[in-house]
PDB file of C-alpha atoms in Angstrom:
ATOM      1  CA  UNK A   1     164.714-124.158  51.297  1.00 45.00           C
ATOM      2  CA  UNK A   2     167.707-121.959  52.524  1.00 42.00           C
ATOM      3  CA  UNK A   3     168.322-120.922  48.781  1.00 43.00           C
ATOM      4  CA  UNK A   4     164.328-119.393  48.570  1.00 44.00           C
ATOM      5  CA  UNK A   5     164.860-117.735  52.179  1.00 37.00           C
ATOM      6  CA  UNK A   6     167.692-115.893  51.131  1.00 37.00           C
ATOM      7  CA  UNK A   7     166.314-114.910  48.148  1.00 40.00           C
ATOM      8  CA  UNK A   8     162.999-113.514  50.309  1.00 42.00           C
ATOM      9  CA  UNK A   9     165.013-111.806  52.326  1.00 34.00           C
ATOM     10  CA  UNK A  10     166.942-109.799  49.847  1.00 39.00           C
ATOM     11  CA  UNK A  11     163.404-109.163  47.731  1.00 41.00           C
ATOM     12  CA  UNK A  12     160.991-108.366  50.673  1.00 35.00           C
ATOM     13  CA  UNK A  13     163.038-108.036  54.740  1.00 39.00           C
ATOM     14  CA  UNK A  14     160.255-108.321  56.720  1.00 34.00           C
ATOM     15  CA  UNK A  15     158.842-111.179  54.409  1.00 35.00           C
ATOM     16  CA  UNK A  16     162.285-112.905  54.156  1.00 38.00           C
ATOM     17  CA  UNK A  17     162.747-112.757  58.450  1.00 32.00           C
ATOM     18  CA  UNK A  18     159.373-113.823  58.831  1.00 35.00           C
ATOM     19  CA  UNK A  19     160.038-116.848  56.871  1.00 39.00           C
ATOM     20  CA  UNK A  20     163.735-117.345  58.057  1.00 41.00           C
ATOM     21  CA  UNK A  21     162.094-117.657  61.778  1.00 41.00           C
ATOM     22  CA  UNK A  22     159.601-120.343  59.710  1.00 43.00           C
ATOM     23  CA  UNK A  23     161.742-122.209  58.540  1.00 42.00           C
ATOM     24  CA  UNK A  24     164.046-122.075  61.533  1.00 46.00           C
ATOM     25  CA  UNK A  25     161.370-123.311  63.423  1.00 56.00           C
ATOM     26  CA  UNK A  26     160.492-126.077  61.001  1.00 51.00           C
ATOM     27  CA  UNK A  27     164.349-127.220  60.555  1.00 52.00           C
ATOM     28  CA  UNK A  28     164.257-127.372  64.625  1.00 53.00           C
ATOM     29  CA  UNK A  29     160.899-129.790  64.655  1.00 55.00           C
ATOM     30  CA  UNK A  30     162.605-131.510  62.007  1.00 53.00           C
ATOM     31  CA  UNK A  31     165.997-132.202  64.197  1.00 54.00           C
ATOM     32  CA  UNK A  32     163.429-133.042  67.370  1.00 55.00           C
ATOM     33  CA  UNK A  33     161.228-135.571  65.393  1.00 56.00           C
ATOM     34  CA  UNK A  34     164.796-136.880  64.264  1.00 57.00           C
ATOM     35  CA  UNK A  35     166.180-137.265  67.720  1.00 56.00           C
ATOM     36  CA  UNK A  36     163.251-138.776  69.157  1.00 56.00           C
ATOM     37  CA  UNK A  37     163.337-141.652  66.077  1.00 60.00           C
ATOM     38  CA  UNK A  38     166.963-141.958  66.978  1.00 56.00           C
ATOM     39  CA  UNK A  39     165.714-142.349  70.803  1.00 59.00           C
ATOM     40  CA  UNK A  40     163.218-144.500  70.213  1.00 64.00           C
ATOM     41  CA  UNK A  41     165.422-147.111  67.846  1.00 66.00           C
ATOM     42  CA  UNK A  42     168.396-147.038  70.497  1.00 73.00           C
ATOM     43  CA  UNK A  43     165.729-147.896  73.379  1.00 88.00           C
ATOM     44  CA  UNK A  44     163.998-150.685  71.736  1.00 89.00           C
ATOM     45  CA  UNK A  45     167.790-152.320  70.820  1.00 93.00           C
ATOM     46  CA  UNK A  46     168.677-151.336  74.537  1.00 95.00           C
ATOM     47  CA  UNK A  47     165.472-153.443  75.707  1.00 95.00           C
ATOM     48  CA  UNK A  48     166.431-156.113  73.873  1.00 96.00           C
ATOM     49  CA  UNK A  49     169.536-156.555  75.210  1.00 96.00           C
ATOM     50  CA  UNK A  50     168.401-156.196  78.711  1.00 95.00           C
ATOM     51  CA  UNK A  51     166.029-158.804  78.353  1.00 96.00           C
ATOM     52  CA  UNK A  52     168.754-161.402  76.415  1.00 97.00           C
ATOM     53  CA  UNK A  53     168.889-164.797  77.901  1.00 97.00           C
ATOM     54  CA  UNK A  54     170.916-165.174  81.159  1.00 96.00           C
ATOM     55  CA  UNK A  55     174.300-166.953  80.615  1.00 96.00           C
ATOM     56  CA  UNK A  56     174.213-166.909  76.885  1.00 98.00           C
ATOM     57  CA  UNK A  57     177.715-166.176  75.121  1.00 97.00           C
ATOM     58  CA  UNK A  58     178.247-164.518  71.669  1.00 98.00           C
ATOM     59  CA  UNK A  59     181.143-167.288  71.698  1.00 97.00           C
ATOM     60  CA  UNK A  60     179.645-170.451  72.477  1.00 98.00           C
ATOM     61  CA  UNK A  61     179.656-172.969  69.976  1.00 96.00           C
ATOM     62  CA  UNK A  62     176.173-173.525  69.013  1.00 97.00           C
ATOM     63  CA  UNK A  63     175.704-169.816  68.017  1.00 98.00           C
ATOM     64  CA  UNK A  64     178.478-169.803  65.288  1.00 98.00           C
ATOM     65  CA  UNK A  65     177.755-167.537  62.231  1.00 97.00           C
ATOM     66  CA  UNK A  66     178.433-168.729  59.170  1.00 96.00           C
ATOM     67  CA  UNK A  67     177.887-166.863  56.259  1.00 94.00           C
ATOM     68  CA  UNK A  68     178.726-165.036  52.955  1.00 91.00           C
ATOM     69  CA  UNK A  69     180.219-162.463  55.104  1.00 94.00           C
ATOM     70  CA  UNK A  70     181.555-164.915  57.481  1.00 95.00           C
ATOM     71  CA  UNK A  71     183.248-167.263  55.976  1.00 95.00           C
ATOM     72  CA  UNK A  72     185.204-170.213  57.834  1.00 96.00           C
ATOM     73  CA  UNK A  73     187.558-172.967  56.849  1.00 95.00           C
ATOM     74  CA  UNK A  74     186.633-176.342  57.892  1.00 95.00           C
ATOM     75  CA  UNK A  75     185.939-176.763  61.377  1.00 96.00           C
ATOM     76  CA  UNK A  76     186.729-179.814  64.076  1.00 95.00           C
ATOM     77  CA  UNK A  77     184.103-181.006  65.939  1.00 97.00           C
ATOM     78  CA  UNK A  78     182.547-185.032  66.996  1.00 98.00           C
ATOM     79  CA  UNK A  79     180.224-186.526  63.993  1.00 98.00           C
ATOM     80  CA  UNK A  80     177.048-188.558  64.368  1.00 98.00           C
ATOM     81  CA  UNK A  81     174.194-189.773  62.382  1.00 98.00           C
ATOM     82  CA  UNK A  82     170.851-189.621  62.321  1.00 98.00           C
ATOM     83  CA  UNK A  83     168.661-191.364  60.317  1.00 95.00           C
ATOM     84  CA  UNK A  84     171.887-191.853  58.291  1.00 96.00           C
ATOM     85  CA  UNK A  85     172.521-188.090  58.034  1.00 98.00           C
ATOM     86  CA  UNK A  86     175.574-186.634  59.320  1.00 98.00           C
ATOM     87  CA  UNK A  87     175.122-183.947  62.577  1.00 98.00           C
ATOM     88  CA  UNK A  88     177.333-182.543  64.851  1.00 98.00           C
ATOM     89  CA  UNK A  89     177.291-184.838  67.937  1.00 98.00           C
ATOM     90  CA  UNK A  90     175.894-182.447  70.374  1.00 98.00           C
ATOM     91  CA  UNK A  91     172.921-182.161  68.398  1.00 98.00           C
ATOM     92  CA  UNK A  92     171.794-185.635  68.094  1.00 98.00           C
ATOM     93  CA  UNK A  93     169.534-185.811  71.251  1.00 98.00           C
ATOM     94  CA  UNK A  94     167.409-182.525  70.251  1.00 98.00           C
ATOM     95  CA  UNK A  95     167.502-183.544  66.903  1.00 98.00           C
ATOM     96  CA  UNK A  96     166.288-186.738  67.165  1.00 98.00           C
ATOM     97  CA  UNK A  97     163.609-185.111  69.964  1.00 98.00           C
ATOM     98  CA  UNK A  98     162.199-182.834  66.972  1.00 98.00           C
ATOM     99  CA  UNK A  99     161.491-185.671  64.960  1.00 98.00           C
ATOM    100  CA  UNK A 100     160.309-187.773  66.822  1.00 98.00           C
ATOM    101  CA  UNK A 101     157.963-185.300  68.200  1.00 98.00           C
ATOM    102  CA  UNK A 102     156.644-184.311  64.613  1.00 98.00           C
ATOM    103  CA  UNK A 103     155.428-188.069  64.131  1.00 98.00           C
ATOM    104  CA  UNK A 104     153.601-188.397  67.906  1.00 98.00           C
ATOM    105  CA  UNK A 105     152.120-184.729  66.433  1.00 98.00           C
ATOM    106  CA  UNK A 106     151.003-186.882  63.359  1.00 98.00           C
ATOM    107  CA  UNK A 107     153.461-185.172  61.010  1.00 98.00           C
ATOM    108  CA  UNK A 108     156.210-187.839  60.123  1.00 98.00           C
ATOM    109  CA  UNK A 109     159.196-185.385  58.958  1.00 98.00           C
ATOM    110  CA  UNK A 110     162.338-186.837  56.818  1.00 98.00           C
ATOM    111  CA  UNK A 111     165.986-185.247  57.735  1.00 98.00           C
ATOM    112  CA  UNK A 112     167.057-184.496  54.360  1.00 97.00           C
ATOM    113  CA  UNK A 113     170.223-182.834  54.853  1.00 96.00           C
ATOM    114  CA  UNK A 114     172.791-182.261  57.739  1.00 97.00           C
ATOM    115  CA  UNK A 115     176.420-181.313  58.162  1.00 97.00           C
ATOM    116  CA  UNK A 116     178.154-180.618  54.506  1.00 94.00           C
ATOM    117  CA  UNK A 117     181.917-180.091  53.842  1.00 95.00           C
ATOM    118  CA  UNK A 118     183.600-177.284  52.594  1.00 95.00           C
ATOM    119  CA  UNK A 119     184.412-179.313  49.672  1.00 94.00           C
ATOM    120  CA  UNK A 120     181.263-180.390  48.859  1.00 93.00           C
ATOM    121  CA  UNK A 121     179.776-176.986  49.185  1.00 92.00           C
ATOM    122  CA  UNK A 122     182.184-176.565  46.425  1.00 94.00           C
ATOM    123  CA  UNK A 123     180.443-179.174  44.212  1.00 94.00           C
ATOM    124  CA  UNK A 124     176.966-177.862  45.051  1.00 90.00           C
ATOM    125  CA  UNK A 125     177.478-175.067  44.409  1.00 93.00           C
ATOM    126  CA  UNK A 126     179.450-175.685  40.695  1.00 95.00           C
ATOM    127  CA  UNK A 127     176.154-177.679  39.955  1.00 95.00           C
ATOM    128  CA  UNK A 128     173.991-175.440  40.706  1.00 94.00           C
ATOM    129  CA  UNK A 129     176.054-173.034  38.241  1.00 96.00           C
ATOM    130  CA  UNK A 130     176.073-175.823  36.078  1.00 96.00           C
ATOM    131  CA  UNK A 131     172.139-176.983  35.916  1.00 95.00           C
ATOM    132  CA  UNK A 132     170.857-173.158  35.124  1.00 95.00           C
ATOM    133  CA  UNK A 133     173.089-172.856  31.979  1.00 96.00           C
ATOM    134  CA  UNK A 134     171.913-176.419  31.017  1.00 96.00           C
ATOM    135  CA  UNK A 135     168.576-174.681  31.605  1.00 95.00           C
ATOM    136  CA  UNK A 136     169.365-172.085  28.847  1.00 96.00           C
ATOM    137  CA  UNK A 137     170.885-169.245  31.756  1.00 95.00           C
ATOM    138  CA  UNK A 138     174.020-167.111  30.574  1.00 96.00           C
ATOM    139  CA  UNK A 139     176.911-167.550  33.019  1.00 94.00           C
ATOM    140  CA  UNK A 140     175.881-164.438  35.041  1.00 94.00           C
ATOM    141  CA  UNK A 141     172.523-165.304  35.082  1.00 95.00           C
ATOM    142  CA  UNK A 142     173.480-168.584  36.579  1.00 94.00           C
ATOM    143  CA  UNK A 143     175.751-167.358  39.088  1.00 94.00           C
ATOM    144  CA  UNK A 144     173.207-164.704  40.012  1.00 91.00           C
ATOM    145  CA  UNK A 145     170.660-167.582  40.980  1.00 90.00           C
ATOM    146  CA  UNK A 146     172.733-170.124  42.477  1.00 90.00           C
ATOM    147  CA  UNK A 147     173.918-166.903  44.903  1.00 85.00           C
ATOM    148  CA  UNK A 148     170.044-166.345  45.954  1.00 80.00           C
ATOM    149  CA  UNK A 149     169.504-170.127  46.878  1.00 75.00           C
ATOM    150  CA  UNK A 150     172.931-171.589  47.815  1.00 84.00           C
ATOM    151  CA  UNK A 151     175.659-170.738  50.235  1.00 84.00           C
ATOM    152  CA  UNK A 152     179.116-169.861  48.623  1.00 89.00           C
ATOM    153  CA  UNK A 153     181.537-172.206  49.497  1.00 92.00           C
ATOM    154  CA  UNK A 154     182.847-171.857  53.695  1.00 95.00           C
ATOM    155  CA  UNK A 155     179.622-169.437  53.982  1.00 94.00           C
ATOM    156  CA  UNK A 156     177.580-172.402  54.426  1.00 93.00           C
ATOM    157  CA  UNK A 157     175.852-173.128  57.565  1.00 93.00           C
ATOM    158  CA  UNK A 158     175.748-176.694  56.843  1.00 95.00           C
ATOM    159  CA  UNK A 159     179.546-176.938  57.879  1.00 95.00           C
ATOM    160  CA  UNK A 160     178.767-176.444  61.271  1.00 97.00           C
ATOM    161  CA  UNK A 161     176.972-179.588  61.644  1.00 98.00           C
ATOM    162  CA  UNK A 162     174.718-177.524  63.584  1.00 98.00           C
ATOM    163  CA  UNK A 163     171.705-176.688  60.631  1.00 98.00           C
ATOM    164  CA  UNK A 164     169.452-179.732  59.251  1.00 98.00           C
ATOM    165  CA  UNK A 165     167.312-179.442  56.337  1.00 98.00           C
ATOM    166  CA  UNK A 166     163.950-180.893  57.286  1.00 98.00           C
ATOM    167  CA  UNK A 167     161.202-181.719  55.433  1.00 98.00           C
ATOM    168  CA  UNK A 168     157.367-183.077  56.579  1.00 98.00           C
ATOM    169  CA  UNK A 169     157.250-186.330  54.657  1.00 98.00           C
ATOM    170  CA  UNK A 170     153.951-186.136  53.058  1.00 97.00           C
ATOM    171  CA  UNK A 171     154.608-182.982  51.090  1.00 96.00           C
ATOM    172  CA  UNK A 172     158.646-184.101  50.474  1.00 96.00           C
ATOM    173  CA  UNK A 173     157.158-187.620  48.704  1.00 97.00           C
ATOM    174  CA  UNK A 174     154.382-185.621  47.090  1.00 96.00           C
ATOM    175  CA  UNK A 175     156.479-182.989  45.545  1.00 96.00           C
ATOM    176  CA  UNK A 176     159.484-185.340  44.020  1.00 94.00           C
ATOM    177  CA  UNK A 177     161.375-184.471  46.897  1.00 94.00           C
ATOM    178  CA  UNK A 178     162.138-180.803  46.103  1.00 94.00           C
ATOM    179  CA  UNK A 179     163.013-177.775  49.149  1.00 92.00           C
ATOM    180  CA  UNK A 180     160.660-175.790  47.949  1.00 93.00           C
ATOM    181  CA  UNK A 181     159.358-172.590  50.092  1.00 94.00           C
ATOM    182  CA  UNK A 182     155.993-173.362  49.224  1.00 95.00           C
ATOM    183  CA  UNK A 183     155.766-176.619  51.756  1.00 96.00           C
ATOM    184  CA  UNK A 184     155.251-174.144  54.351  1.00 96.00           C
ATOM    185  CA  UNK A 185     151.987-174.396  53.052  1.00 96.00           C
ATOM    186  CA  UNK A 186     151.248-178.008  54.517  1.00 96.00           C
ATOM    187  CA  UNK A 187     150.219-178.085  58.232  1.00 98.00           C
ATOM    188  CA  UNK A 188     153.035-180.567  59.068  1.00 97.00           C
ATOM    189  CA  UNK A 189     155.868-177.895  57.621  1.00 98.00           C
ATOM    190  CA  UNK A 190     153.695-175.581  59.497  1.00 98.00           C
ATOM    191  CA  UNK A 191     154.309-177.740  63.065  1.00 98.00           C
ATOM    192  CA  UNK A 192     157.937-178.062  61.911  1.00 98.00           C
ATOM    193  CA  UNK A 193     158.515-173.990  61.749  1.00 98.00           C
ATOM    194  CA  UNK A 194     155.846-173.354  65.128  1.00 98.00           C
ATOM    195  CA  UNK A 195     157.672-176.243  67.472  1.00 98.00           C
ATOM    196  CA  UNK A 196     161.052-176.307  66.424  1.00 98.00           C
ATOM    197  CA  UNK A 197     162.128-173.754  69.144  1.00 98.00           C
ATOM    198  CA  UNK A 198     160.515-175.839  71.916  1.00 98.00           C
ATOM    199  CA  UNK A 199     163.954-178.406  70.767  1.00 98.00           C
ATOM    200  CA  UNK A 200     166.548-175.612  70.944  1.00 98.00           C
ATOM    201  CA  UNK A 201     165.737-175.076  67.138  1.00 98.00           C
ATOM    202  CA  UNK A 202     164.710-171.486  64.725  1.00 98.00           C
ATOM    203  CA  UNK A 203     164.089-171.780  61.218  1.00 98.00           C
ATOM    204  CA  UNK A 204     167.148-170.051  59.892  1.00 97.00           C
ATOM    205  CA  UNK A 205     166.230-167.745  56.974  1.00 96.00           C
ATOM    206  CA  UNK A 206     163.167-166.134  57.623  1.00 95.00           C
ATOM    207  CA  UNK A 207     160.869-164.421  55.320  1.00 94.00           C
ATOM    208  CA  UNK A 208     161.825-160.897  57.115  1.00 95.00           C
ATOM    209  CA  UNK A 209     165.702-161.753  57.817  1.00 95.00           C
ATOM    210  CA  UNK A 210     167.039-161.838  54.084  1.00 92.00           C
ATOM    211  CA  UNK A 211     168.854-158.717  54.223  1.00 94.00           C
ATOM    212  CA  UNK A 212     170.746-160.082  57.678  1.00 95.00           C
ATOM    213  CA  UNK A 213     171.104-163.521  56.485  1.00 93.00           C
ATOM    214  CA  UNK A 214     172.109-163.093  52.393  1.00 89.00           C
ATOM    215  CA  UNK A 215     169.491-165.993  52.030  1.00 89.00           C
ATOM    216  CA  UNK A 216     166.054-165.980  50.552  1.00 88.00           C
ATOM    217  CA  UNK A 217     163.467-167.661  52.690  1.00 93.00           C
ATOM    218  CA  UNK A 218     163.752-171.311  53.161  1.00 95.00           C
ATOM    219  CA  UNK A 219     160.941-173.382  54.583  1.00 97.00           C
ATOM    220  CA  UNK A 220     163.005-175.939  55.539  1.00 97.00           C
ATOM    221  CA  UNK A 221     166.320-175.473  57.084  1.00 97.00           C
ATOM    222  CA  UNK A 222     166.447-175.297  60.712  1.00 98.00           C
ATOM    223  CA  UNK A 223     169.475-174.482  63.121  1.00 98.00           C
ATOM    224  CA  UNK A 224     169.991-175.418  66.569  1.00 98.00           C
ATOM    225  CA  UNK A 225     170.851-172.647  69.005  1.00 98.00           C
ATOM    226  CA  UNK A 226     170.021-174.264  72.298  1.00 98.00           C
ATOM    227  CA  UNK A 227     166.719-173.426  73.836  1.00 98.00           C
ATOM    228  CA  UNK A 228     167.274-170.446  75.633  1.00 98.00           C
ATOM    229  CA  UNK A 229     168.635-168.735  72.546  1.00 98.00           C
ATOM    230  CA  UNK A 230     165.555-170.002  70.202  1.00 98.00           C
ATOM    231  CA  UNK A 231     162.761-169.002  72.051  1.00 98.00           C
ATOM    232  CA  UNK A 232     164.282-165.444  72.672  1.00 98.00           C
ATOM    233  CA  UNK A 233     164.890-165.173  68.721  1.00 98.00           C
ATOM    234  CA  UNK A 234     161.642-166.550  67.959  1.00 98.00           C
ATOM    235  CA  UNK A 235     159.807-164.062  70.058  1.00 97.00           C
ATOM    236  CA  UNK A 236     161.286-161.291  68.891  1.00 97.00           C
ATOM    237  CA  UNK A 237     161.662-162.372  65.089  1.00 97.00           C
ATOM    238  CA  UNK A 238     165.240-161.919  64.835  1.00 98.00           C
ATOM    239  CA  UNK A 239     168.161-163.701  62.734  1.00 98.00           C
ATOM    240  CA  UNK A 240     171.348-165.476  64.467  1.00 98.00           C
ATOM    241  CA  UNK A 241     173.003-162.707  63.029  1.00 98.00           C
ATOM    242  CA  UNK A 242     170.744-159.819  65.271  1.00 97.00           C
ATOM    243  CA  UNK A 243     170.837-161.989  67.793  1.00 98.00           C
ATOM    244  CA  UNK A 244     174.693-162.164  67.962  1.00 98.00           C
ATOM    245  CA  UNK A 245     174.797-158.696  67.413  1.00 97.00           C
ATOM    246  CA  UNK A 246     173.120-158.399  70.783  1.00 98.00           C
ATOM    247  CA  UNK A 247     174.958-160.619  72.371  1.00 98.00           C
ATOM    248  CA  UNK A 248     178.485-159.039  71.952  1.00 98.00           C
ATOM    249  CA  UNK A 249     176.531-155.584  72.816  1.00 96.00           C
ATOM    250  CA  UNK A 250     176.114-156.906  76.467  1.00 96.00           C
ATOM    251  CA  UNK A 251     179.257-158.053  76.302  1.00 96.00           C
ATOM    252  CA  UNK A 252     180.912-154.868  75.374  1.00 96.00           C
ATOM    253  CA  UNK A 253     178.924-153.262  77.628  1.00 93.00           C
ATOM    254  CA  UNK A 254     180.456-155.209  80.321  1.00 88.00           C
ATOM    255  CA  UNK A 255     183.784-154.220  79.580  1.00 83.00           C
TER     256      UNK A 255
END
């Protein structure tokens, strides 16, 4: 645009002003339209944060991010089981609440996975390398795969003893016991993913939060947060990782 104004003005003057004051004038709408967008982004982030839960922490322990990005050794906390699946302690009560309030709901839902070690986030993850080349896959492919579905070893969730794969019964029996994504299709997965927040639970990798999370959606795996924190991220569709972001935005703000 500024090459063709200078050019007009050097063929035609009062052509080539005419249009410099055009496109002036356009280049000025453009920077307005701009700032407003800017505006507009910052005030709905700013909104947010004014309305974040009272007495929530980017620090307290059941808001830990783990992931590719944020990678942790193994960490110390008190084990339990439920259902003969290893949780964090602290979770056990909610936990157990959510399931339990599936089957009065008439949707009997089977705890298929809790907390996972480092070191066995190691061996999933070297079998899941290891069943796509069985499968035919080059080594890249396989890696590539395994990358969109499974956490890289101390990015996993699972370590925190604070995420529980969970699965409504019916489909899990009826589908050989695969995670797929596709349960969400039953209405008991569906009760599972709309209730799960009224036990301090979100479903973890949402359909919109892949680029936040690194992970494609899963149906299935559900982290507690605490109450507060999941209805909050439920209403306003965010990840942990927006959520945190918030969170230490108040904070700094504080400062």
């Amino acid at each position: 645009m500024r090459k063709s104004v200078l050019t007009g003005l050097a063929m035609v003057g009062l052509v080539g002003l005419l249009s410099g004051c055009a496109t002036s004038d356009a280049s000025s709408k453009a920077s307005s339209s701009s700032s407003a967008q800017t505006t507009k982004t910052v005030s709905k982030r700013q909104k947010l944060i004014n309305a974040l839960p009272k007495g929530v922490k980017s620090t307290d322990a059941d808001l830990i991010v783990v992931n590719k990005w944020h990678k942790h050794n193994e960490l110390s906390f008190s084990k339990s089981t439920v259902s003969g699946i290893t949780v964090r302690s602290s979770i056990v009560k909610p936990l157990t609440a959510f399931l339990n309030g599936a089957t009065k709901a008439g949707y009997p839902a089977t705890l298929v996975s809790g907390y996972r070690s480092v070191q066995y986030q190691k061996e999933v993850w070297a079998e899941s390398i290891e069943t796509y080349e069985g499968q035919g896959k080059t080594e890249k492919q396989a890696l590539k795969l395994t990358k969109e579905y499974v956490a890289v070893p101390r990015g996993s969730e699972h370590q925190t003893g604070l995420a529980a794969d969970i699965m409504n019964t019916t489909w899990f029996d009826a589908h050989n016991s695969q995670l797929l994504s596709s349960s969400d299709k039953a209405k008991g997965q569906q009760w599972l993913i709309k209730h799960a927040p009224d036990y301090g639970f979100v479903l973890r990798f949402t359909k919109t939060g892949t680029k936040s999370t690194g992970i494609d959606y899963e149906s299935w795996h559900f982290r507690y947060v605490g109450k507060k924190s999941a209805a909050f991220m439920t209403k306003h569709n965010l990840t942990l990782e927006q959520y945190v972001s918030l969170l230490k935005s108040r904070e700094a703000a504080k400062k």
